[in-house]
mmCIF file of C-alpha atoms in Angstrom:
data_model
loop_
_atom_site.group_PDB
_atom_site.id
_atom_site.type_symbol
_atom_site.label_atom_id
_atom_site.label_comp_id
_atom_site.label_asym_id
_atom_site.label_seq_id
_atom_site.Cartn_x
_atom_site.Cartn_y
_atom_site.Cartn_z
ATOM 1 C CA ASP A 1 -80.742 -0.097 19.776
ATOM 2 C CA THR A 2 -81.463 -3.296 17.958
ATOM 3 C CA ASN A 3 -78.906 -2.484 15.446
ATOM 4 C CA THR A 4 -76.193 -2.173 18.010
ATOM 5 C CA GLU A 5 -77.500 -5.376 19.673
ATOM 6 C CA ALA A 6 -77.407 -7.070 16.378
ATOM 7 C CA LEU A 7 -73.826 -5.859 15.524
ATOM 8 C CA LYS A 8 -72.648 -7.003 18.955
ATOM 9 C CA LYS A 9 -74.191 -10.537 18.162
ATOM 10 C CA ASP A 10 -72.543 -10.507 14.813
ATOM 11 C CA ILE A 11 -69.172 -9.515 16.307
ATOM 12 C CA ASP A 12 -69.419 -12.021 19.158
ATOM 13 C CA SER A 13 -70.388 -14.711 16.451
ATOM 14 C CA LEU A 14 -67.422 -13.783 14.272
ATOM 15 C CA ASN A 15 -65.112 -13.796 17.373
ATOM 16 C CA ALA A 16 -66.293 -17.220 18.229
ATOM 17 C CA LYS A 17 -65.609 -18.476 14.720
ATOM 18 C CA ILE A 18 -62.031 -17.005 14.828
ATOM 19 C CA ASP A 19 -61.393 -18.684 18.165
ATOM 20 C CA ARG A 20 -62.649 -21.982 16.775
ATOM 21 C CA ASN A 21 -60.713 -21.565 13.522
ATOM 22 C CA THR A 22 -57.493 -20.589 15.422
ATOM 23 C CA GLU A 23 -57.754 -23.654 17.776
ATOM 24 C CA ALA A 24 -58.400 -25.873 14.676
ATOM 25 C CA LEU A 25 -55.458 -24.311 12.770
ATOM 26 C CA ASN A 26 -53.138 -24.476 16.005
ATOM 27 C CA ALA A 27 -54.184 -28.250 16.336
ATOM 28 C CA LYS A 28 -53.176 -28.915 12.599
ATOM 29 C CA ILE A 29 -49.995 -26.878 13.165
ATOM 30 C CA ASP A 30 -49.183 -29.120 16.162
ATOM 31 C CA THR A 31 -49.989 -32.384 14.221
ATOM 32 C CA ASN A 32 -48.029 -31.298 11.112
ATOM 33 C CA THR A 33 -45.013 -30.304 13.506
ATOM 34 C CA GLU A 34 -45.168 -33.607 15.214
ATOM 35 C CA ALA A 35 -45.288 -35.488 11.983
ATOM 36 C CA LEU A 36 -42.297 -33.289 10.468
ATOM 37 C CA ASN A 37 -40.215 -33.926 13.547
ATOM 38 C CA THR A 38 -40.838 -37.582 13.364
ATOM 39 C CA LYS A 39 -39.826 -37.662 9.648
ATOM 40 C CA ILE A 40 -36.790 -35.546 10.542
ATOM 41 C CA ASP A 41 -35.674 -38.070 13.236
ATOM 42 C CA THR A 42 -36.363 -40.914 11.097
ATOM 43 C CA ASN A 43 -34.237 -39.305 8.132
ATOM 44 C CA THR A 44 -31.548 -38.329 10.631
ATOM 45 C CA LYS A 45 -31.124 -41.814 11.786
ATOM 46 C CA ALA A 46 -31.156 -43.351 8.402
ATOM 47 C CA LEU A 47 -28.603 -40.816 7.214
ATOM 48 C CA ASN A 48 -26.412 -41.408 10.392
ATOM 49 C CA SER A 49 -26.590 -45.152 9.774
ATOM 50 C CA LYS A 50 -25.502 -44.694 6.048
ATOM 51 C CA MET A 51 -22.746 -42.408 7.171
ATOM 52 C CA ASP A 52 -21.563 -44.896 9.648
ATOM 53 C CA THR A 53 -21.498 -47.693 6.990
ATOM 54 C CA ASN A 54 -19.858 -45.658 4.307
ATOM 55 C CA THR A 55 -17.227 -44.553 6.997
ATOM 56 C CA GLU A 56 -16.495 -48.085 7.945
ATOM 57 C CA ALA A 57 -16.304 -49.112 4.041
ATOM 58 C CA LEU A 58 -13.893 -46.164 3.445
ATOM 59 C CA THR A 59 -11.809 -46.897 6.375
ATOM 60 C CA THR A 60 -11.508 -50.566 5.353
ATOM 61 C CA THR A 61 -10.657 -49.397 1.823
ATOM 62 C CA ILE A 62 -7.957 -47.101 3.267
ATOM 63 C CA ASP A 63 -6.699 -49.743 5.436
ATOM 64 C CA THR A 64 -6.415 -52.255 2.588
ATOM 65 C CA THR A 65 -4.734 -49.673 0.330
ATOM 66 C CA THR A 66 -2.312 -48.678 3.011
ATOM 67 C CA GLU A 67 -1.358 -52.228 3.522
ATOM 68 C CA GLY A 68 -1.071 -52.916 -0.246
ATOM 69 C CA LEU A 69 1.134 -49.797 -0.597
ATOM 70 C CA ALA A 70 3.321 -50.761 2.285
ATOM 71 C CA THR A 71 3.911 -54.183 0.715
ATOM 72 C CA LYS A 72 4.811 -52.723 -2.434
ATOM 73 C CA LEU A 73 7.129 -50.264 -0.844
ATOM 74 C CA ASP A 74 8.823 -53.093 1.151
ATOM 75 C CA LYS A 75 9.383 -55.132 -2.025
ATOM 76 C CA GLN A 76 10.817 -51.900 -3.681
ATOM 77 C CA TYR A 77 13.179 -51.576 -0.788
ATOM 78 C CA VAL A 78 14.263 -55.113 -1.179
ATOM 79 C CA VAL A 79 14.911 -54.592 -4.960
ATOM 80 C CA LEU A 80 16.823 -51.355 -4.105
ATOM 81 C CA ILE A 81 19.019 -53.057 -1.586
ATOM 82 C CA VAL A 82 19.766 -55.982 -3.992
ATOM 83 C CA ILE A 83 20.639 -53.659 -6.716
ATOM 84 C CA PHE A 84 22.846 -51.688 -4.379
ATOM 85 C CA CYS A 85 24.649 -54.842 -3.247
ATOM 86 C CA LEU A 86 25.167 -56.147 -6.772
ATOM 87 C CA THR A 87 26.438 -52.705 -7.742
ATOM 88 C CA LEU A 88 28.904 -52.951 -4.877
ATOM 89 C CA PHE A 89 29.975 -56.401 -5.721
ATOM 90 C CA ASN A 90 30.411 -55.538 -9.374
ATOM 91 C CA GLN A 91 32.685 -52.469 -8.352
ATOM 92 C CA PHE A 92 34.516 -54.798 -5.779
ATOM 93 C CA PRO A 93 37.175 -55.957 -8.166
ATOM 94 C CA SER A 94 37.951 -52.478 -9.538
ATOM 95 C CA VAL A 95 38.134 -51.162 -5.876
ATOM 96 C CA ILE A 96 40.614 -53.948 -4.950
ATOM 97 C CA ALA A 97 42.664 -53.421 -8.031
ATOM 98 C CA ALA A 98 42.784 -49.536 -7.244
ATOM 99 C CA LEU A 99 43.920 -50.295 -3.800
ATOM 100 C CA ARG A 100 46.616 -52.601 -4.909
ATOM 101 C CA LYS A 101 48.185 -49.942 -7.144
ATOM 102 C CA HIS A 102 48.502 -47.638 -4.250
#
């Protein structure tokens, strides 16, 4: 059966080509996977670095804003205390007069 033998040779040849192509594709997949993993690692490091930088900047801004607000609040308290004291002193003569009547 020369036809059968020829078919077996063709099948063997096709199987060998499939094996070679499979190996070549697997090698390309491995290479591309390594390249993608490297890019992912590089991008992750860059993003983490940017995130750290932005976090530090935001923390500094928050601290500065908080300090500024605290200073303004302190000044407002002083103004309120002064107004309160002035109000008491302004009322003092009328309080004394009222007490003298009783």
